[in-house]
Amino acid sequence: MIKTLFATATASLLIAGAASAQTAQPAPAPAPAASADHAHHARPTIDSSIEDLIANPATKAVLDKHLPGINTHPAYDQFKGLTLAQIAPFSDGHITDEKIAAIDADLKAIPAQ
């Protein structure tokens, strides 16, 4: 019986010791967010907001080619923060998957700066 108590006590101490030895490691710090300056210089893509595409002269030319006057649309302020794919369902068929694919191809063809 004494051996059993001793074994139980030892096991309890080992478990407690193992539990205390497993101190929680602090989570690694998250990677710093891209600065606004870095985001401004990032190459716009089809997944960029319409506002970001309009802000870049080269990508604005692509939008003007496929969607002339998009930045003068009366509702521009309401949709400028969205992507083309996000506003397509609300465009009464003016922004189709085919048009988005053509814009994407033209955006990819813009030489890197």
Coordinates of N, CA and C in Angstrom, one line a residue:
M1 N 0.8 -1.2 0.0 CA 0.0 0.0 0.0 C 0.9 1.3 0.0
I2 N 1.9 1.2 0.8 CA 2.8 2.4 0.8 C 3.5 2.6 -0.6
K3 N 3.8 1.5 -1.3 CA 4.4 1.6 -2.6 C 3.3 2.2 -3.5
T4 N 2.1 1.9 -3.4 CA 1.0 2.4 -4.3 C 0.9 3.9 -4.0
L5 N 0.9 4.3 -2.7 CA 0.7 5.7 -2.4 C 1.9 6.5 -2.9
F6 N 3.1 5.9 -2.7 CA 4.3 6.6 -3.2 C 4.3 6.7 -4.7
A7 N 3.9 5.7 -5.4 CA 3.8 5.7 -6.9 C 2.8 6.8 -7.3
T8 N 1.6 6.8 -6.6 CA 0.6 7.8 -6.9 C 1.1 9.2 -6.7
A9 N 1.8 9.4 -5.5 CA 2.3 10.8 -5.2 C 3.4 11.2 -6.2
T10 N 4.2 10.2 -6.6 CA 5.3 10.5 -7.6 C 4.7 10.9 -8.9
A11 N 3.7 10.1 -9.3 CA 3.0 10.4 -10.6 C 2.3 11.8 -10.6
S12 N 1.7 12.1 -9.4 CA 1.1 13.4 -9.3 C 2.1 14.5 -9.4
L13 N 3.3 14.3 -8.8 CA 4.3 15.4 -8.9 C 4.9 15.5 -10.3
L14 N 5.0 14.4 -11.0 CA 5.5 14.4 -12.3 C 4.5 15.1 -13.2
I15 N 3.3 14.8 -13.1 CA 2.2 15.5 -13.9 C 2.2 16.9 -13.6
A16 N 2.2 17.3 -12.3 CA 2.2 18.7 -12.0 C 3.4 19.4 -12.5
G17 N 4.6 18.8 -12.4 CA 5.8 19.4 -12.8 C 5.8 19.5 -14.4
A18 N 5.3 18.6 -15.0 CA 5.2 18.6 -16.5 C 4.2 19.8 -16.9
A19 N 3.1 19.9 -16.2 CA 2.2 20.9 -16.5 C 2.8 22.3 -16.3
S20 N 3.5 22.5 -15.2 CA 4.1 23.8 -14.9 C 5.2 24.1 -15.8
A21 N 5.9 23.0 -16.3 CA 7.0 23.3 -17.3 C 6.5 23.7 -18.6
Q22 N 5.2 23.4 -18.9 CA 4.6 23.8 -20.2 C 4.0 25.2 -20.1
T23 N 4.9 26.1 -19.8 CA 4.3 27.5 -19.7 C 4.0 28.0 -21.1
A24 N 3.0 28.7 -21.2 CA 2.5 29.2 -22.5 C 3.5 30.1 -23.1
Q25 N 3.9 29.9 -24.3 CA 4.8 30.7 -25.0 C 4.0 31.9 -25.6
P26 N 4.5 33.1 -25.5 CA 3.8 34.2 -26.1 C 3.7 34.0 -27.6
A27 N 2.6 34.4 -28.1 CA 2.3 34.3 -29.6 C 3.3 35.2 -30.3
P28 N 3.8 34.8 -31.4 CA 4.7 35.6 -32.1 C 4.0 36.9 -32.5
A29 N 4.7 38.0 -32.6 CA 4.1 39.3 -33.0 C 3.7 39.2 -34.4
P30 N 2.5 39.8 -34.7 CA 2.0 39.7 -36.1 C 3.0 40.5 -37.0
A31 N 3.0 40.2 -38.2 CA 3.8 40.9 -39.2 C 3.3 42.3 -39.3
P32 N 4.2 43.3 -39.4 CA 3.7 44.6 -39.4 C 2.8 44.8 -40.7
A33 N 1.8 45.6 -40.5 CA 0.9 45.9 -41.6 C 1.6 46.7 -42.7
A34 N 1.2 46.5 -43.9 CA 1.9 47.3 -45.0 C 1.5 48.8 -44.7
S35 N 2.5 49.6 -44.9 CA 2.3 51.0 -44.7 C 1.5 51.5 -45.8
A36 N 0.8 52.7 -45.6 CA 0.0 53.3 -46.7 C 0.9 53.5 -47.9
D37 N 2.2 53.9 -47.6 CA 3.1 54.2 -48.7 C 3.3 53.0 -49.5
H38 N 3.5 51.8 -48.9 CA 3.8 50.6 -49.5 C 2.6 50.1 -50.3
A39 N 1.4 50.3 -49.8 CA 0.2 49.9 -50.4 C 0.0 50.8 -51.7
H40 N 0.4 52.0 -51.6 CA 0.2 52.9 -52.8 C 1.1 52.4 -53.9
H41 N 2.2 51.9 -53.6 CA 3.2 51.5 -54.7 C 2.9 50.0 -55.1
A42 N 2.1 49.3 -54.4 CA 1.8 47.9 -54.8 C 1.1 47.9 -56.2
R43 N 1.4 46.9 -57.0 CA 0.8 46.8 -58.3 C -0.6 46.5 -58.2
P44 N -1.5 47.4 -58.8 CA -2.9 47.1 -58.7 C -3.3 45.9 -59.6
T45 N -4.3 45.2 -59.1 CA -4.8 44.0 -59.8 C -6.3 44.0 -59.9
I46 N -6.9 43.0 -60.5 CA -8.3 43.0 -60.6 C -9.0 42.9 -59.3
D47 N -8.2 42.5 -58.3 CA -8.8 42.4 -56.9 C -8.6 43.7 -56.1
S48 N -8.0 44.8 -56.8 CA -7.9 46.1 -56.1 C -9.3 46.8 -56.2
S49 N -9.4 47.7 -55.3 CA -10.7 48.5 -55.3 C -10.7 49.4 -56.5
I50 N -11.9 49.7 -57.0 CA -12.0 50.6 -58.1 C -11.3 51.9 -57.9
E51 N -11.4 52.4 -56.7 CA -10.7 53.7 -56.3 C -9.2 53.5 -56.5
D52 N -8.6 52.4 -56.1 CA -7.2 52.2 -56.3 C -6.8 52.1 -57.8
L53 N -7.7 51.5 -58.6 CA -7.5 51.4 -60.0 C -7.5 52.7 -60.7
I54 N -8.5 53.6 -60.3 CA -8.6 54.9 -60.8 C -7.4 55.8 -60.4
A55 N -6.9 55.6 -59.2 CA -5.8 56.4 -58.7 C -4.5 56.3 -59.5
N56 N -4.3 55.1 -60.2 CA -3.1 54.9 -61.0 C -3.4 55.2 -62.5
P57 N -2.7 56.1 -63.1 CA -3.0 56.5 -64.5 C -3.0 55.3 -65.4
A58 N -2.1 54.3 -65.3 CA -2.1 53.2 -66.2 C -3.3 52.3 -66.1
T59 N -3.7 52.0 -64.8 CA -4.8 51.2 -64.6 C -6.1 51.9 -64.9
K60 N -6.1 53.2 -64.7 CA -7.3 54.1 -65.0 C -7.6 54.0 -66.5
A61 N -6.5 54.0 -67.3 CA -6.7 53.9 -68.7 C -7.3 52.6 -69.1
V62 N -7.0 51.5 -68.4 CA -7.6 50.2 -68.7 C -9.1 50.3 -68.4
L63 N -9.4 50.9 -67.2 CA -10.9 51.0 -66.8 C -11.6 51.9 -67.8
D64 N -11.0 53.0 -68.2 CA -11.6 53.9 -69.2 C -11.9 53.1 -70.5
K65 N -11.0 52.2 -70.9 CA -11.1 51.5 -72.2 C -12.3 50.6 -72.1
H66 N -12.5 49.9 -71.0 CA -13.6 48.9 -70.8 C -14.8 49.4 -70.2
L67 N -14.7 50.4 -69.3 CA -15.9 50.9 -68.6 C -15.8 52.5 -68.6
P68 N -15.9 53.1 -69.8 CA -15.7 54.5 -69.9 C -16.6 55.3 -68.9
G69 N -16.0 56.2 -68.2 CA -16.8 57.1 -67.3 C -17.1 56.5 -66.0
I70 N -16.5 55.3 -65.6 CA -16.9 54.7 -64.3 C -16.6 55.6 -63.2
N71 N -15.6 56.4 -63.2 CA -15.2 57.3 -62.1 C -16.1 58.6 -62.1
T72 N -16.9 58.8 -63.1 CA -17.9 59.9 -63.1 C -19.3 59.4 -62.9
H73 N -19.5 58.1 -62.7 CA -20.8 57.6 -62.4 C -21.4 58.2 -61.2
P74 N -22.7 58.6 -61.2 CA -23.3 59.2 -60.0 C -23.2 58.5 -58.7
A75 N -23.0 57.2 -58.7 CA -22.9 56.4 -57.5 C -21.5 56.0 -57.2
Y76 N -20.5 56.6 -57.9 CA -19.1 56.3 -57.7 C -18.7 56.3 -56.3
D77 N -19.1 57.3 -55.5 CA -18.7 57.3 -54.1 C -19.2 56.1 -53.3
Q78 N -20.3 55.5 -53.7 CA -20.8 54.4 -53.0 C -20.1 53.1 -53.4
F79 N -19.5 53.0 -54.6 CA -18.9 51.7 -54.9 C -17.4 51.8 -55.1
K80 N -16.8 52.9 -55.0 CA -15.4 53.1 -55.3 C -14.5 52.2 -54.4
G81 N -14.9 51.8 -53.2 CA -14.1 51.0 -52.3 C -14.3 49.5 -52.6
L82 N -15.1 49.1 -53.6 CA -15.3 47.7 -53.9 C -14.5 47.3 -55.1
T83 N -14.4 46.0 -55.4 CA -13.8 45.5 -56.6 C -14.8 45.4 -57.7
L84 N -14.3 45.2 -58.9 CA -15.2 45.0 -60.0 C -16.1 43.8 -59.8
A85 N -15.6 42.7 -59.3 CA -16.4 41.5 -59.1 C -17.5 41.8 -58.1
Q86 N -17.2 42.6 -57.1 CA -18.2 42.9 -56.1 C -19.3 43.7 -56.6
I87 N -19.1 44.6 -57.5 CA -20.2 45.5 -58.0 C -20.8 44.9 -59.3
A88 N -20.3 43.9 -59.9 CA -20.8 43.3 -61.1 C -22.3 42.9 -60.9
P89 N -22.7 42.3 -59.8 CA -24.1 41.9 -59.7 C -25.1 43.1 -59.7
F90 N -24.6 44.3 -59.4 CA -25.4 45.5 -59.3 C -25.3 46.4 -60.6
S91 N -24.6 45.9 -61.6 CA -24.3 46.7 -62.7 C -25.3 46.6 -63.9
D92 N -26.4 45.9 -63.7 CA -27.4 45.7 -64.8 C -26.7 45.1 -66.0
G93 N -25.8 44.2 -65.8 CA -25.1 43.5 -66.9 C -24.0 44.2 -67.6
H94 N -23.7 45.4 -67.1 CA -22.6 46.2 -67.7 C -21.2 45.6 -67.4
I95 N -21.1 45.0 -66.2 CA -19.8 44.4 -65.8 C -20.0 42.9 -65.8
T96 N -19.5 42.3 -66.8 CA -19.7 40.8 -67.0 C -18.4 40.1 -66.6
D97 N -18.5 38.8 -66.4 CA -17.3 38.0 -66.2 C -16.3 38.2 -67.3
E98 N -16.8 38.2 -68.5 CA -15.9 38.4 -69.7 C -15.2 39.7 -69.7
K99 N -15.9 40.8 -69.3 CA -15.3 42.1 -69.2 C -14.3 42.2 -68.1
I100 N -14.6 41.5 -67.0 CA -13.6 41.5 -65.9 C -12.4 40.7 -66.3
A101 N -12.6 39.6 -67.1 CA -11.4 38.9 -67.6 C -10.6 39.7 -68.5
A102 N -11.2 40.5 -69.4 CA -10.5 41.4 -70.3 C -9.7 42.5 -69.6
I103 N -10.4 43.0 -68.6 CA -9.7 44.1 -67.8 C -8.5 43.4 -67.0
D104 N -8.7 42.2 -66.5 CA -7.6 41.5 -65.8 C -6.4 41.3 -66.8
A105 N -6.7 40.9 -68.0 CA -5.6 40.6 -69.0 C -4.9 41.9 -69.3
D106 N -5.6 43.0 -69.4 CA -5.0 44.3 -69.7 C -4.2 44.8 -68.5
L107 N -4.7 44.6 -67.3 CA -3.9 45.0 -66.1 C -2.6 44.2 -66.0
K108 N -2.7 42.9 -66.3 CA -1.5 42.1 -66.3 C -0.5 42.5 -67.3
A109 N -0.9 43.1 -68.4 CA -0.1 43.5 -69.5 C 0.7 44.8 -69.3
I110 N 0.3 45.5 -68.2 CA 0.9 46.8 -67.9 C 2.3 46.5 -67.4
P111 N 3.3 47.1 -68.0 CA 4.7 46.9 -67.6 C 4.9 47.3 -66.1
A112 N 5.7 46.5 -65.4 CA 6.0 46.8 -64.0 C 6.8 48.1 -64.0
Q113 N 6.5 48.9 -62.9 CA 7.2 50.2 -62.8 C 8.4 50.1 -61.9

